[in-house]
């Protein structure tokens, strides 16, 4: 018995209809006569902003201050107006060629034979099993995405008292959602010595939500069956433990890229980001396959992911026009206290990284870091920056620091004094 497969032949297929994928479609479609297809496994395009119903979206890319759902709708409308085709409920199942993918849809299986592929699959928070938190298998444990999907899209109910694991930007987004659902956040925990988010968010947040942020703490046990009743919280420095009563637990942050499709293609992954290794043109090491958004830098804000999508258009068009990849490369490697840097490869003649910024992730708080570049065992650049590097948020370094890098000098290590 054979199963019919519908074959589609766009110029470009984009996997993922979040901010980066939709922005790439918006930039590419007018230049390709509409030959851009976007596939997304969700029933509605727009990505995470669809169910993040609070303001703060669109600032950098649209010069607007809007809610997540409004931002998502605007991205979808712009991509469609540009001529892109968006197919939802389309789950990509694997590769059938260098630029050919297969997907399942409610109408049946499809094979997409494109000339170029853009991976825009984003990132997700690690769920409880991946965090190895001991205890009972209780109802009432969520990630931020699960919580916001339940509250904003399905209009479901949660409990009355919540503990949030994490104290970064997404953690306060979760607190906003809980507040709208009538649930009070009684405690936020973070393993770091200070809250991970900007003071602009954490200080008013603690006042608005009447929430205590317990630094240097972690949840060590989940208590309650079948419903959540409490969690055990440990002070990392003293080992002291206490039980906090709650009926809702939200696990925030601790991001992992949705990289399964990249792995299936044999694309090299960066050991720091766990996402595809890319150059400043957002090429992967599989010719004609590009990657954008938070699968590369888990995670930055939605508008930065969207700017990535616009940035990749030039590189995709160059590939379709038969332009060759510049010869030679310099590898960027993050040294402690930095966990990763993106992009990871520089090539002479390539465009500068998006927004003329290198993106890094720091594992500790540094108020005014001096960023140091080393190449061939020597310091080739150093620069004091007047904004902090901190866990829980992306640290941005102007690309001007790269001006003294030798294109033939080998790997560049980026660290801090």
CSV table of C-alpha atoms in Angstrom, one decimal:
chain,number,residue,atom,x,y,z
A,1,UNK,CA,0.0,0.0,0.0
A,2,UNK,CA,1.4,3.4,-0.9
A,3,UNK,CA,0.6,6.7,0.7
A,4,UNK,CA,0.2,9.8,-1.6
A,5,UNK,CA,2.6,12.6,-0.9
A,6,UNK,CA,1.9,16.1,-2.2
A,7,UNK,CA,5.1,17.8,-3.5
A,8,UNK,CA,5.6,21.5,-3.1
A,9,UNK,CA,8.5,23.4,-4.8
A,10,UNK,CA,9.0,26.9,-3.2
A,11,UNK,CA,12.3,28.7,-3.5
A,12,UNK,CA,12.6,28.8,0.3
A,13,UNK,CA,11.0,26.8,3.0
A,14,UNK,CA,11.1,28.3,6.5
A,15,UNK,CA,10.5,25.9,9.4
A,16,UNK,CA,8.9,27.8,12.3
A,17,UNK,CA,6.3,30.6,12.3
A,18,UNK,CA,7.6,32.6,15.3
A,19,UNK,CA,9.1,36.1,15.1
A,20,UNK,CA,12.3,35.1,13.3
A,21,UNK,CA,10.6,32.8,10.8
A,22,UNK,CA,7.8,35.3,9.9
A,23,UNK,CA,10.3,38.2,9.7
A,24,UNK,CA,12.5,36.1,7.3
A,25,UNK,CA,9.4,35.4,5.2
A,26,UNK,CA,8.4,39.0,5.2
A,27,UNK,CA,11.9,40.0,3.9
A,28,UNK,CA,12.3,37.2,1.4
A,29,UNK,CA,8.8,36.9,-0.2
A,30,UNK,CA,8.8,40.2,-2.2
A,31,UNK,CA,12.2,39.4,-3.7
A,32,UNK,CA,11.2,35.9,-4.7
A,33,UNK,CA,7.8,36.5,-6.2
A,34,UNK,CA,6.1,35.0,-3.2
A,35,UNK,CA,8.1,31.7,-3.5
A,36,UNK,CA,8.4,31.4,0.3
A,37,UNK,CA,6.6,28.7,2.3
A,38,UNK,CA,6.4,28.8,6.2
A,39,UNK,CA,5.6,25.6,8.1
A,40,UNK,CA,4.6,25.5,11.7
A,41,UNK,CA,3.3,22.7,13.9
A,42,UNK,CA,1.0,24.9,15.9
A,43,UNK,CA,-2.6,25.6,14.8
A,44,UNK,CA,-1.9,29.4,14.8
A,45,UNK,CA,1.2,31.2,13.6
A,46,UNK,CA,3.0,33.7,15.7
A,47,UNK,CA,5.1,31.7,18.1
A,48,UNK,CA,5.4,32.3,21.8
A,49,UNK,CA,4.1,35.9,21.7
A,50,UNK,CA,0.6,34.5,20.8
A,51,UNK,CA,0.1,33.5,24.4
A,52,UNK,CA,2.3,36.1,26.1
A,53,UNK,CA,-0.5,38.6,26.8
A,54,UNK,CA,1.3,41.6,28.2
A,55,UNK,CA,3.0,44.6,26.7
A,56,UNK,CA,6.7,45.0,25.8
A,57,UNK,CA,6.8,43.5,22.3
A,58,UNK,CA,7.9,45.1,19.0
A,59,UNK,CA,10.1,47.8,20.5
A,60,UNK,CA,13.3,47.2,18.4
A,61,UNK,CA,11.9,45.8,15.2
A,62,UNK,CA,8.6,47.7,14.8
A,63,UNK,CA,9.3,50.8,16.9
A,64,UNK,CA,6.1,50.0,18.8
A,65,UNK,CA,5.1,49.0,22.3
A,66,UNK,CA,2.5,46.3,22.0
A,67,UNK,CA,1.1,43.1,23.6
A,68,UNK,CA,2.4,39.7,22.6
A,69,UNK,CA,-0.8,38.6,20.7
A,70,UNK,CA,-1.0,41.9,18.8
A,71,UNK,CA,2.7,41.6,17.9
A,72,UNK,CA,2.1,38.0,16.6
A,73,UNK,CA,-0.9,39.0,14.6
A,74,UNK,CA,1.1,41.9,13.0
A,75,UNK,CA,4.0,39.6,12.1
A,76,UNK,CA,1.6,37.1,10.4
A,77,UNK,CA,-0.2,39.9,8.5
A,78,UNK,CA,3.1,41.4,7.3
A,79,UNK,CA,4.4,38.0,6.1
A,80,UNK,CA,1.2,37.2,4.2
A,81,UNK,CA,1.0,40.7,2.7
A,82,UNK,CA,4.5,40.2,1.4
A,83,UNK,CA,3.4,37.1,-0.4
A,84,UNK,CA,4.5,34.3,1.8
A,85,UNK,CA,2.4,31.2,2.3
A,86,UNK,CA,1.9,30.1,5.9
A,87,UNK,CA,0.8,26.5,6.6
A,88,UNK,CA,-0.1,25.7,10.2
A,89,UNK,CA,-0.7,22.3,11.8
A,90,UNK,CA,2.3,21.1,9.6
A,91,UNK,CA,4.8,19.0,11.6
A,92,UNK,CA,8.1,18.5,9.9
A,93,UNK,CA,9.1,14.9,10.3
A,94,UNK,CA,12.5,14.8,8.6
A,95,UNK,CA,14.8,15.3,5.6
A,96,UNK,CA,14.4,13.7,2.2
A,97,UNK,CA,17.3,15.5,0.5
A,98,UNK,CA,19.8,18.4,1.0
A,99,UNK,CA,17.0,21.0,0.8
A,100,UNK,CA,13.9,18.7,0.9
A,101,UNK,CA,11.8,18.1,4.0
A,102,UNK,CA,8.7,16.1,4.7
A,103,UNK,CA,5.8,17.0,7.0
A,104,UNK,CA,2.5,15.8,8.1
A,105,UNK,CA,-0.6,17.9,7.9
A,106,UNK,CA,-4.4,17.3,8.5
A,107,UNK,CA,-4.7,17.1,4.7
A,108,UNK,CA,-2.0,14.4,4.4
A,109,UNK,CA,1.8,14.2,4.0
A,110,UNK,CA,3.7,16.8,2.0
A,111,UNK,CA,7.2,16.9,0.6
A,112,UNK,CA,8.8,20.3,0.2
A,113,UNK,CA,11.6,20.5,-2.4
A,114,UNK,CA,13.1,23.9,-1.9
A,115,UNK,CA,16.3,25.6,-3.1
A,116,UNK,CA,17.1,26.8,0.5
A,117,UNK,CA,15.9,26.0,4.0
A,118,UNK,CA,15.7,28.4,7.0
A,119,UNK,CA,15.4,26.8,10.4
A,120,UNK,CA,13.5,29.0,12.8
A,121,UNK,CA,12.3,26.5,15.3
A,122,UNK,CA,13.1,28.6,18.5
A,123,UNK,CA,13.8,27.3,22.0
A,124,UNK,CA,11.8,25.8,24.9
A,125,UNK,CA,12.1,25.7,28.6
A,126,UNK,CA,13.3,22.5,30.1
A,127,UNK,CA,10.4,20.7,31.8
A,128,UNK,CA,10.5,19.1,35.2
A,129,UNK,CA,11.9,15.6,34.1
A,130,UNK,CA,14.9,17.4,32.4
A,131,UNK,CA,15.6,19.4,35.6
A,132,UNK,CA,15.7,16.2,37.8
A,133,UNK,CA,13.6,17.7,40.6
A,134,UNK,CA,12.8,14.8,43.0
A,135,UNK,CA,9.4,14.3,44.6
A,136,UNK,CA,5.8,13.5,43.8
A,137,UNK,CA,4.3,13.6,40.3
A,138,UNK,CA,1.9,16.4,41.2
A,139,UNK,CA,-0.6,18.2,39.1
A,140,UNK,CA,0.0,22.0,39.0
A,141,UNK,CA,3.6,22.0,37.7
A,142,UNK,CA,4.1,24.1,34.5
A,143,UNK,CA,6.7,25.7,32.3
A,144,UNK,CA,6.0,29.4,31.4
A,145,UNK,CA,4.9,28.4,27.9
A,146,UNK,CA,2.5,25.7,29.2
A,147,UNK,CA,1.1,28.2,31.8
A,148,UNK,CA,0.5,31.0,29.3
A,149,UNK,CA,-1.0,28.6,26.7
A,150,UNK,CA,-3.4,27.3,29.4
A,151,UNK,CA,-4.4,30.8,30.7
A,152,UNK,CA,-4.4,33.0,27.6
A,153,UNK,CA,-5.4,30.6,24.8
A,154,UNK,CA,-7.5,27.9,26.6
A,155,UNK,CA,-8.8,30.2,29.4
A,156,UNK,CA,-8.0,27.5,31.9
A,157,UNK,CA,-7.6,27.8,35.7
A,158,UNK,CA,-4.6,27.4,37.9
A,159,UNK,CA,-4.2,27.5,41.7
A,160,UNK,CA,-4.1,30.3,44.2
A,161,UNK,CA,-0.5,30.2,45.6
A,162,UNK,CA,2.5,29.9,43.2
A,163,UNK,CA,6.2,29.4,43.5
A,164,UNK,CA,8.3,30.4,40.4
A,165,UNK,CA,11.6,28.8,39.7
A,166,UNK,CA,13.8,31.5,38.2
A,167,UNK,CA,14.0,35.3,38.5
A,168,UNK,CA,14.7,36.4,34.9
A,169,UNK,CA,12.5,38.3,32.4
A,170,UNK,CA,10.4,35.3,31.5
A,171,UNK,CA,9.8,34.6,35.2
A,172,UNK,CA,8.1,38.0,35.6
A,173,UNK,CA,6.1,37.2,32.5
A,174,UNK,CA,4.9,34.1,34.3
A,175,UNK,CA,4.1,36.2,37.4
A,176,UNK,CA,2.0,38.5,35.2
A,177,UNK,CA,0.1,35.6,33.8
A,178,UNK,CA,-0.5,34.1,37.3
A,179,UNK,CA,-1.8,37.5,38.5
A,180,UNK,CA,-4.3,37.7,35.6
A,181,UNK,CA,-5.4,34.1,36.5
A,182,UNK,CA,-6.0,35.1,40.2
A,183,UNK,CA,-3.0,33.3,41.5
A,184,UNK,CA,-0.5,35.0,43.9
A,185,UNK,CA,3.2,34.4,43.5
A,186,UNK,CA,4.5,33.8,47.0
A,187,UNK,CA,8.1,33.1,46.2
A,188,UNK,CA,10.6,33.2,43.3
A,189,UNK,CA,13.8,31.2,43.6
A,190,UNK,CA,17.1,31.6,41.8
A,191,UNK,CA,20.4,29.9,42.3
A,192,UNK,CA,22.3,33.1,41.6
A,193,UNK,CA,23.3,35.7,44.2
A,194,UNK,CA,20.9,38.3,42.7
A,195,UNK,CA,17.8,38.4,40.5
A,196,UNK,CA,18.5,37.5,36.9
A,197,UNK,CA,16.4,40.2,35.3
A,198,UNK,CA,17.0,43.9,35.0
A,199,UNK,CA,16.3,46.0,38.1
A,200,UNK,CA,13.8,47.9,35.9
A,201,UNK,CA,11.7,44.7,36.1
A,202,UNK,CA,12.6,43.0,39.4
A,203,UNK,CA,12.2,46.0,41.7
A,204,UNK,CA,8.8,47.1,40.6
A,205,UNK,CA,7.8,43.4,40.2
A,206,UNK,CA,8.5,42.6,43.8
A,207,UNK,CA,6.4,45.6,44.8
A,208,UNK,CA,3.5,44.9,42.4
A,209,UNK,CA,3.3,41.2,43.1
A,210,UNK,CA,4.3,41.4,46.8
A,211,UNK,CA,6.7,38.6,45.9
A,212,UNK,CA,9.9,37.7,47.7
A,213,UNK,CA,12.9,36.7,45.5
A,214,UNK,CA,15.0,34.1,47.3
A,215,UNK,CA,18.5,34.2,45.9
A,216,UNK,CA,21.0,31.3,46.2
A,217,UNK,CA,18.1,28.9,46.6
A,218,UNK,CA,16.7,25.9,44.6
A,219,UNK,CA,13.6,23.7,44.8
A,220,UNK,CA,14.8,20.2,46.0
A,221,UNK,CA,11.4,18.4,46.3
A,222,UNK,CA,7.9,18.5,45.0
A,223,UNK,CA,5.2,17.5,47.5
A,224,UNK,CA,1.6,16.5,46.9
A,225,UNK,CA,-0.4,13.7,45.2
A,226,UNK,CA,-2.4,14.0,43.0
A,227,UNK,CA,-2.4,17.8,43.5
A,228,UNK,CA,0.6,19.9,44.4
A,229,UNK,CA,0.6,20.9,48.0
A,230,UNK,CA,4.1,22.4,48.7
A,231,UNK,CA,7.7,22.5,47.6
A,232,UNK,CA,10.9,22.1,49.6
A,233,UNK,CA,13.4,25.0,49.1
A,234,UNK,CA,17.1,24.7,49.9
A,235,UNK,CA,19.5,27.5,50.7
A,236,UNK,CA,22.5,26.5,48.6
A,237,UNK,CA,25.1,28.2,50.9
A,238,UNK,CA,23.9,26.8,54.2
A,239,UNK,CA,22.0,23.7,53.2
A,240,UNK,CA,19.0,24.7,55.3
A,241,UNK,CA,15.7,23.5,53.9
A,242,UNK,CA,12.1,24.7,54.4
A,243,UNK,CA,8.7,23.8,53.0
A,244,UNK,CA,6.7,26.4,51.1
A,245,UNK,CA,3.0,25.7,50.7
A,246,UNK,CA,1.8,26.2,47.1
A,247,UNK,CA,-0.6,24.7,44.6
A,248,UNK,CA,1.2,25.9,41.5
A,249,UNK,CA,4.8,25.6,40.5
A,250,UNK,CA,6.2,27.4,37.4
A,251,UNK,CA,9.6,26.3,36.0
A,252,UNK,CA,11.0,29.3,34.0
A,253,UNK,CA,14.1,29.8,31.9
A,254,UNK,CA,16.8,27.1,31.5
A,255,UNK,CA,16.3,27.2,27.8
A,256,UNK,CA,17.2,24.5,25.2
A,257,UNK,CA,17.0,25.1,21.4
A,258,UNK,CA,14.5,23.1,19.4
A,259,UNK,CA,17.4,21.6,17.5
A,260,UNK,CA,16.0,18.1,16.5
A,261,UNK,CA,15.7,18.9,12.8
A,262,UNK,CA,19.2,20.4,12.7
A,263,UNK,CA,20.6,17.3,14.4
A,264,UNK,CA,18.8,15.0,12.0
A,265,UNK,CA,20.5,16.9,9.1
A,266,UNK,CA,23.9,16.3,10.7
A,267,UNK,CA,24.4,20.0,11.2
A,268,UNK,CA,27.2,20.9,13.6
A,269,UNK,CA,25.9,22.2,16.9
A,270,UNK,CA,27.7,24.6,19.2
A,271,UNK,CA,28.5,23.0,22.5
A,272,UNK,CA,27.5,26.2,24.4
A,273,UNK,CA,24.2,27.2,22.8
A,274,UNK,CA,23.3,23.6,21.8
A,275,UNK,CA,22.0,25.2,18.6
A,276,UNK,CA,23.5,25.2,15.1
A,277,UNK,CA,26.9,26.6,14.6
A,278,UNK,CA,26.6,29.7,12.3
A,279,UNK,CA,28.6,32.5,10.8
A,280,UNK,CA,27.5,36.1,10.8
A,281,UNK,CA,25.5,35.5,7.6
A,282,UNK,CA,23.6,32.8,9.6
A,283,UNK,CA,24.8,30.0,7.4
A,284,UNK,CA,25.0,26.5,9.0
A,285,UNK,CA,27.7,24.1,7.8
A,286,UNK,CA,25.1,22.4,5.5
A,287,UNK,CA,25.1,24.5,2.2
A,288,UNK,CA,21.8,26.2,1.6
A,289,UNK,CA,20.6,25.7,5.1
A,290,UNK,CA,20.4,28.7,7.4
A,291,UNK,CA,19.3,29.2,11.0
A,292,UNK,CA,17.8,32.2,12.8
A,293,UNK,CA,16.3,33.3,16.1
A,294,UNK,CA,16.4,31.8,19.5
A,295,UNK,CA,17.5,28.4,18.4
A,296,UNK,CA,20.9,30.2,18.0
A,297,UNK,CA,20.9,32.3,21.2
A,298,UNK,CA,18.6,30.8,23.8
A,299,UNK,CA,17.0,33.1,24.5
A,300,UNK,CA,16.8,36.7,23.6
A,301,UNK,CA,13.7,38.9,23.2
A,302,UNK,CA,11.2,38.3,20.4
A,303,UNK,CA,12.2,41.5,18.6
A,304,UNK,CA,15.9,40.5,18.4
A,305,UNK,CA,14.8,37.1,17.0
A,306,UNK,CA,12.7,39.0,14.5
A,307,UNK,CA,15.7,41.1,13.5
A,308,UNK,CA,17.6,37.9,12.9
A,309,UNK,CA,15.0,36.8,10.4
A,310,UNK,CA,15.3,40.0,8.4
A,311,UNK,CA,19.1,39.7,8.6
A,312,UNK,CA,19.2,36.3,7.0
A,313,UNK,CA,17.4,37.4,3.8
A,314,UNK,CA,20.5,38.8,2.2
A,315,UNK,CA,22.4,35.6,2.8
A,316,UNK,CA,19.6,33.4,1.4
A,317,UNK,CA,19.3,35.6,-1.7
A,318,UNK,CA,23.1,35.4,-2.2
A,319,UNK,CA,22.9,31.6,-2.0
A,320,UNK,CA,20.0,31.4,-4.5
A,321,UNK,CA,22.0,33.7,-6.9
A,322,UNK,CA,24.9,31.3,-6.8
A,323,UNK,CA,27.3,33.5,-4.8
A,324,UNK,CA,30.1,31.6,-3.2
A,325,UNK,CA,30.9,31.5,0.5
A,326,UNK,CA,34.0,33.6,1.3
A,327,UNK,CA,37.1,31.6,1.9
A,328,UNK,CA,38.7,31.5,5.3
A,329,UNK,CA,37.1,31.8,8.7
A,330,UNK,CA,37.8,32.8,12.3
A,331,UNK,CA,36.2,30.8,15.1
A,332,UNK,CA,34.9,32.6,18.1
A,333,UNK,CA,34.9,30.7,21.4
A,334,UNK,CA,33.5,31.8,24.7
A,335,UNK,CA,35.7,31.5,27.8
A,336,UNK,CA,34.5,31.7,31.4
A,337,UNK,CA,32.5,33.4,32.7
A,338,UNK,CA,30.8,33.3,29.4
A,339,UNK,CA,28.9,30.1,28.4
A,340,UNK,CA,28.5,30.9,24.7
A,341,UNK,CA,28.8,33.5,22.0
A,342,UNK,CA,26.7,33.9,18.8
A,343,UNK,CA,27.6,33.9,16.0
A,344,UNK,CA,30.5,31.6,16.3
A,345,UNK,CA,32.2,32.1,12.9
A,346,UNK,CA,33.5,35.2,11.2
A,347,UNK,CA,34.4,35.2,7.5
A,348,UNK,CA,36.1,38.1,5.6
A,349,UNK,CA,33.6,39.9,3.4
A,350,UNK,CA,30.5,38.6,5.2
A,351,UNK,CA,28.0,41.1,6.7
A,352,UNK,CA,28.5,42.1,10.3
A,353,UNK,CA,26.4,40.3,12.9
A,354,UNK,CA,22.9,41.5,13.3
A,355,UNK,CA,22.6,44.9,14.9
A,356,UNK,CA,26.4,45.0,15.0
A,357,UNK,CA,26.4,43.0,18.2
A,358,UNK,CA,27.9,39.8,19.5
A,359,UNK,CA,25.5,38.0,21.8
A,360,UNK,CA,26.9,36.2,24.9
A,361,UNK,CA,25.6,34.4,27.9
A,362,UNK,CA,27.3,35.0,31.3
A,363,UNK,CA,27.2,32.5,34.2
A,364,UNK,CA,27.9,35.2,36.8
A,365,UNK,CA,27.1,38.8,37.4
A,366,UNK,CA,29.7,41.4,36.4
A,367,UNK,CA,28.7,45.0,36.9
A,368,UNK,CA,31.0,46.7,34.4
A,369,UNK,CA,32.9,43.9,32.5
A,370,UNK,CA,36.1,44.3,30.7
A,371,UNK,CA,35.7,42.1,27.6
A,372,UNK,CA,39.0,40.6,26.4
A,373,UNK,CA,39.8,39.0,23.1
A,374,UNK,CA,42.7,36.6,22.8
A,375,UNK,CA,44.1,35.2,19.6
A,376,UNK,CA,47.2,33.0,19.3
A,377,UNK,CA,47.8,33.3,23.0
A,378,UNK,CA,47.9,37.1,22.9
A,379,UNK,CA,45.4,39.8,23.9
A,380,UNK,CA,44.3,41.5,20.7
A,381,UNK,CA,41.5,43.6,22.1
A,382,UNK,CA,39.9,44.7,25.4
A,383,UNK,CA,37.0,47.0,26.1
A,384,UNK,CA,35.2,48.2,29.2
A,385,UNK,CA,31.5,48.1,28.8
A,386,UNK,CA,29.1,50.2,31.0
A,387,UNK,CA,26.3,47.7,31.2
A,388,UNK,CA,26.3,44.5,33.3
A,389,UNK,CA,26.8,40.9,32.2
A,390,UNK,CA,24.4,38.8,34.2
A,391,UNK,CA,22.9,35.3,34.2
A,392,UNK,CA,19.4,35.0,32.8
A,393,UNK,CA,19.7,37.5,30.0
A,394,UNK,CA,21.8,38.0,26.9
A,395,UNK,CA,24.9,40.2,27.1
A,396,UNK,CA,25.6,42.3,24.0
A,397,UNK,CA,29.1,43.3,22.9
A,398,UNK,CA,29.6,45.8,20.0
A,399,UNK,CA,31.3,44.2,17.0
A,400,UNK,CA,33.8,47.0,16.8
A,401,UNK,CA,35.9,45.1,19.3
A,402,UNK,CA,36.6,42.7,16.5
A,403,UNK,CA,38.5,45.3,14.4
A,404,UNK,CA,41.9,44.1,15.5
A,405,UNK,CA,41.3,40.4,15.0
A,406,UNK,CA,43.6,38.8,12.4
A,407,UNK,CA,41.5,37.0,9.7
A,408,UNK,CA,44.3,34.5,9.4
A,409,UNK,CA,45.3,34.3,13.1
A,410,UNK,CA,43.1,31.4,14.2
A,411,UNK,CA,40.6,31.0,16.9
A,412,UNK,CA,39.6,34.0,19.0
A,413,UNK,CA,38.7,33.5,22.7
A,414,UNK,CA,36.3,36.0,24.2
A,415,UNK,CA,36.3,36.3,28.0
A,416,UNK,CA,36.4,38.9,30.8
A,417,UNK,CA,38.8,40.1,33.4
